[in-house]
Coordinates of C-alpha atoms (C1' of nucleotides) in Angstrom, one line a residue:
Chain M
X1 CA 116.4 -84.3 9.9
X2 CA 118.7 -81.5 11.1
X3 CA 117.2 -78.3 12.8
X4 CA 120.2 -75.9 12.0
X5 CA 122.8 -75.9 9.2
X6 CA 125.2 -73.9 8.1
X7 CA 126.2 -73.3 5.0
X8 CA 128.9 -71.9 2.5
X9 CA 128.5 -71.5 -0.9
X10 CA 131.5 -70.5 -2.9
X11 CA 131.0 -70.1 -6.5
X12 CA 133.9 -70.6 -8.3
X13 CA 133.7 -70.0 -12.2
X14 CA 137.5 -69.7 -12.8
X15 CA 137.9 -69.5 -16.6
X16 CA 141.3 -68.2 -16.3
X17 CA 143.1 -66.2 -18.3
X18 CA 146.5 -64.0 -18.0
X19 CA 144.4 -60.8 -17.3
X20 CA 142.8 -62.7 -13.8
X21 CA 145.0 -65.2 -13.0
X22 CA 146.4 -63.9 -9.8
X23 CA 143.6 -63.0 -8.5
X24 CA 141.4 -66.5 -9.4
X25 CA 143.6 -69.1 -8.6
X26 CA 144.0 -67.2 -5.0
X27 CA 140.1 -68.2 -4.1
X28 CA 139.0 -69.3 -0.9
X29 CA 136.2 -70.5 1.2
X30 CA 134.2 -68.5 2.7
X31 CA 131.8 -69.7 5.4
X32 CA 128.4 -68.1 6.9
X33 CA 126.2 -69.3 9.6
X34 CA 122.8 -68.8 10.3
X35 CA 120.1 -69.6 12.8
X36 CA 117.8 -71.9 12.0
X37 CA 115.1 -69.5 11.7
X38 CA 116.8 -67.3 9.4
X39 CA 115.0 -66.4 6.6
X40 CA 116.5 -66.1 3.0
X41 CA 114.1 -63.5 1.5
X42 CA 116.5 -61.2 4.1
X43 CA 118.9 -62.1 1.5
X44 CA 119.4 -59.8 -1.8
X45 CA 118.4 -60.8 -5.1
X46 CA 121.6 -61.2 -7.3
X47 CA 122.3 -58.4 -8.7
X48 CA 121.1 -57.7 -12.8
X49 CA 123.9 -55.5 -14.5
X50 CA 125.2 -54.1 -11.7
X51 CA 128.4 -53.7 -10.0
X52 CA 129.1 -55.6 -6.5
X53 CA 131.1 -55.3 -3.3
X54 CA 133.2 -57.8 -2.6
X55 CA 131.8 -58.7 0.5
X56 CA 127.8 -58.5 -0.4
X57 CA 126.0 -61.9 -0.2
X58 CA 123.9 -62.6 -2.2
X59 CA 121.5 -65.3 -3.2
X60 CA 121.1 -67.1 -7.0
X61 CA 117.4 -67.2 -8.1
X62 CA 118.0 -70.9 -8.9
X63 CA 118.8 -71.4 -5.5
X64 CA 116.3 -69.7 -3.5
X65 CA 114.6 -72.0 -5.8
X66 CA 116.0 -74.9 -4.5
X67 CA 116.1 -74.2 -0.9
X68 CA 112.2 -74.5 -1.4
X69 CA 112.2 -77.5 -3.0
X70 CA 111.7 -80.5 -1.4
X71 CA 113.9 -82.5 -3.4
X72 CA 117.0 -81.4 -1.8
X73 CA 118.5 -83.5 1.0
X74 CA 118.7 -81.0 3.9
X75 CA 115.8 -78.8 3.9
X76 CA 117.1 -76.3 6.5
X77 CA 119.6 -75.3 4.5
X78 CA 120.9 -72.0 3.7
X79 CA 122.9 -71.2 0.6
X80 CA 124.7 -68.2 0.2
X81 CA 126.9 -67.0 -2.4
X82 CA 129.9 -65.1 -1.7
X83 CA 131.7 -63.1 -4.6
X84 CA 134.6 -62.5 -3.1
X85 CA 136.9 -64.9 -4.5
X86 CA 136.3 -64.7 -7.9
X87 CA 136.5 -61.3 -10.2
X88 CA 134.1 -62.6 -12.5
X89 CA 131.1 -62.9 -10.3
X90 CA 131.4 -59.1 -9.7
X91 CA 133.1 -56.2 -10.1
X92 CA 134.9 -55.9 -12.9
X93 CA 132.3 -57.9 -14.9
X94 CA 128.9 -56.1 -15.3
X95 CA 127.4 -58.7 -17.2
X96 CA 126.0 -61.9 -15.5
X97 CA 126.2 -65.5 -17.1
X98 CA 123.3 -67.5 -14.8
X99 CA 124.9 -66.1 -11.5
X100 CA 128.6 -66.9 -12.2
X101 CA 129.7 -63.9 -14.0
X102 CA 131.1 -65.7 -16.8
X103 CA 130.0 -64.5 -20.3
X104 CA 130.1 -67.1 -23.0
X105 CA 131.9 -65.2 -25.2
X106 CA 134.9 -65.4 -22.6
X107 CA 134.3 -68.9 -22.7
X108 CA 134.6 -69.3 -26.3
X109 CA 137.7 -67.3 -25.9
X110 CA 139.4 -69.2 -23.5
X111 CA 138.8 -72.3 -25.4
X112 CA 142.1 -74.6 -25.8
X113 CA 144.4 -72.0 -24.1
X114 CA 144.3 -73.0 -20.6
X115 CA 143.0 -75.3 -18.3
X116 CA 139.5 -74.1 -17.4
X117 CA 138.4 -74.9 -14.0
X118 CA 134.4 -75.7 -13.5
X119 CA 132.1 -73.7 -11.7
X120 CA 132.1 -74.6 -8.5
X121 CA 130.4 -74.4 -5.1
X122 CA 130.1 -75.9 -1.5
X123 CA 128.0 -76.2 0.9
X124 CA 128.0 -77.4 4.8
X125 CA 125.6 -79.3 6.0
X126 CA 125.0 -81.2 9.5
X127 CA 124.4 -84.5 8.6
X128 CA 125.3 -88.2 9.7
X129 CA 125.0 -88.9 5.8
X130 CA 128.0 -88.5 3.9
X131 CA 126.5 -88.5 0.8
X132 CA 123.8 -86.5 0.2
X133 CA 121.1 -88.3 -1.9
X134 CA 120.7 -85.0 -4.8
X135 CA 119.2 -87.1 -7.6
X136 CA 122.2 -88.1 -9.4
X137 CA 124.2 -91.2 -9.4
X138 CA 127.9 -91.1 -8.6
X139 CA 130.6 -93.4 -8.4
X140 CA 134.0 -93.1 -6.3
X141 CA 136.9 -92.8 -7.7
X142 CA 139.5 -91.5 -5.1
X143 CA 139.6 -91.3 -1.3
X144 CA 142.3 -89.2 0.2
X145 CA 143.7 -87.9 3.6
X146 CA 144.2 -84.5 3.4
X147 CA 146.9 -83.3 5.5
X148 CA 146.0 -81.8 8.8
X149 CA 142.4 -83.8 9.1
X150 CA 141.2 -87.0 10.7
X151 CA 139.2 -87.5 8.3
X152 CA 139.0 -88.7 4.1
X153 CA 138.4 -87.3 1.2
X154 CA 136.1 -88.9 -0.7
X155 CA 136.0 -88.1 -4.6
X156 CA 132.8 -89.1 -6.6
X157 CA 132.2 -88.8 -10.8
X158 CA 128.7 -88.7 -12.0
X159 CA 127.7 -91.8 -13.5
X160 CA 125.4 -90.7 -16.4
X161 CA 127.1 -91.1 -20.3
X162 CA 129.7 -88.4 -20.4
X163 CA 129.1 -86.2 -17.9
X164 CA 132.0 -84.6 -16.1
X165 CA 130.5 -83.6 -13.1
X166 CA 132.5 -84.1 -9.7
X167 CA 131.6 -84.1 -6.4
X168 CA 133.9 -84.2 -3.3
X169 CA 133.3 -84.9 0.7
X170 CA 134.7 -84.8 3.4
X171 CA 134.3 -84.1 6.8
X172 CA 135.0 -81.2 9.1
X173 CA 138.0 -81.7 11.6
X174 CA 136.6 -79.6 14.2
X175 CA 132.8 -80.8 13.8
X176 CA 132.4 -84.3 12.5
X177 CA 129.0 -84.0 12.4
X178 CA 129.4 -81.3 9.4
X179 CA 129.7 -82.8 6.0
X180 CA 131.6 -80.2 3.0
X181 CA 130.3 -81.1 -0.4
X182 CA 131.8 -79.8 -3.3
X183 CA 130.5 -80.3 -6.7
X184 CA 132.5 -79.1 -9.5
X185 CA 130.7 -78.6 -13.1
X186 CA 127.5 -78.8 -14.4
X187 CA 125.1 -81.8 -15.4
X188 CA 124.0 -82.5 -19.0
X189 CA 121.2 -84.4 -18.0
X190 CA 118.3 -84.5 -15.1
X191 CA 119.0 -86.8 -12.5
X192 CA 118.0 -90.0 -12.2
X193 CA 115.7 -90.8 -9.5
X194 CA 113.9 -93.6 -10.6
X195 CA 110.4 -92.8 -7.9
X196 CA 109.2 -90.2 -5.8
X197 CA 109.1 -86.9 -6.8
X198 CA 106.5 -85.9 -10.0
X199 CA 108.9 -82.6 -11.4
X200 CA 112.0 -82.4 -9.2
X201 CA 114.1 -82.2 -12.2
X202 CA 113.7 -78.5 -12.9
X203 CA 115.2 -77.6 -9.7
X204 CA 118.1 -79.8 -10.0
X205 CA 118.8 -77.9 -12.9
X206 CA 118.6 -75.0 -11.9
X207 CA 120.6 -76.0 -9.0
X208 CA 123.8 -76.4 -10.9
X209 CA 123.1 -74.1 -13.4
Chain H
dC1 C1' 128.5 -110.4 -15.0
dG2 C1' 128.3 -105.7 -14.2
dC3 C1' 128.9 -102.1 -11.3
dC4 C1' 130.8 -100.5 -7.3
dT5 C1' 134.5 -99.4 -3.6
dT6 C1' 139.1 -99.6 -2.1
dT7 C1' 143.8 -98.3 -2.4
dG8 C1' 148.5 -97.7 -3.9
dA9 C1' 150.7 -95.5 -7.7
dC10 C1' 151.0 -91.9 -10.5
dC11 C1' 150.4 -87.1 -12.2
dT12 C1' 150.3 -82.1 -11.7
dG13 C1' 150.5 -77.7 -9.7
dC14 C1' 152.6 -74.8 -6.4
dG15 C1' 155.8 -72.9 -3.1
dC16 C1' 160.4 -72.6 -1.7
Chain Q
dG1 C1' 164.8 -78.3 -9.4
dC2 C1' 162.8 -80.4 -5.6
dG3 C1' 159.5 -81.8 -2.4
dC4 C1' 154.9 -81.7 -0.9
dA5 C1' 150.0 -82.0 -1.2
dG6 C1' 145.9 -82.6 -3.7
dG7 C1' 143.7 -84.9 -7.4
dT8 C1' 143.1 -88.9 -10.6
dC9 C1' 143.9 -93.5 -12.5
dA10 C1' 143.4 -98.2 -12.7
dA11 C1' 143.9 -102.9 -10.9
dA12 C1' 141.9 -105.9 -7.7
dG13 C1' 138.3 -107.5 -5.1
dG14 C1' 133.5 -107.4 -3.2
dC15 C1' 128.6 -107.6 -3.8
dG16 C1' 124.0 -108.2 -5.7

DNA sequence: CGCCTTTGACCTGCGC
DNA sequence: GCGCAGGTCAAAGGCG
């Protein structure tokens, strides 16, 4: 398949409260490219207990993980995390909750008083595919036009029991041969690829965290 | 028959 | 308060 990609990743563990509001429901993309022979070792580790700049990339363990696994979809590409958006993933948070910043505690906290928004991330991949094949079964339940594109929308659930897990796609405007996914949440379960692959389901994991 | 997609309607958040 | 845009619901229909 592809030899380039580019890629985004944009974490986004909003667990709002009054204290960050402004400053997470004011998030945006960020996106990255990368030759094709980029390496992601030249990537930092995330940082352990330690404060980051805004603007320092940096790569989760599970995904450097990932990227070598063979059981995601586009092999060439390269995820990157940006903490810019969101206070929690750096900054004024020195402790780390697997690579979103969010402690439980704050979690448990924000329980029932606000709407909590599921981590989320995207990625950009160049691909004739618009759904990626990752593992996990989804169904469509929404298509949209969003203003100012050519191109839909698509909104998929996860199929398995009562996971919440959402994915969205959609094309770019200015490249339609660059697909954005966006998954929101994070799987209870492995997926459910019923051949192939002897112990993919540890990456998967990992992958959404 | 069960599961899926399609699609218009409805809901909700946000900016003005 | 109003209007817009994004997100979700749910009925209807298609397909294996």
């Amino acid at each position: 398949m592809g030899s380039k990609s580019q890629i985004l990743l944009n974490p986004q563990a909003l667990f709002e409260d009054e204290e960050h509001e402004q400053a997470s429901t004011h998030h945006q993309m960020e996106f990255f490219s990368f030759p094709s022979n980029f390496n992601v070792s030249h990537l930092p580790s995330i940082p352990q207990h330690q404060t980051l700049s805004p603007s320092t990339p940096f790569l989760h363990p599970s995904l450097s993980q990932t990227l070598n696994s063979s059981h995601f979809p586009t092999p060439n590409l390269l995820s990157l995390q940006t903490s810019t958006p969101n206070p929690w993933a750096f900054g004024k948070r020195n402790e780390y909750h697997l690579g979103l910043g969010v402690s439980t505690m704050k979690m448990k906290k924000m329980k029932g008083r606000r709407k909590v928004r599921e981590p989320r991330f995207s990625f950009k991949t160049m691909t004739d595919v618009d759904v990626l094949d990752d593992g996990y079964k989804w169904r469509k339940y929404g298509q949209k036009v969003v203003k100012n594109t050519h191109h839909p929308r698509s909104y998929y659930r996860c199929t398995q029991d009562d996971c919440r897990v959402k994915k969205r796609v959609e094309r770019l405007d200015e490249d339609p041969r660059m697909v954005i996914t966006t998954y929101e949440g994070r799987h209870i379960h492995s997926p459910s690829h019923d051949t192939q692959d002897s112990e993919p389901h540890t990456h998967l994991n990992n992958f959404f965290w």
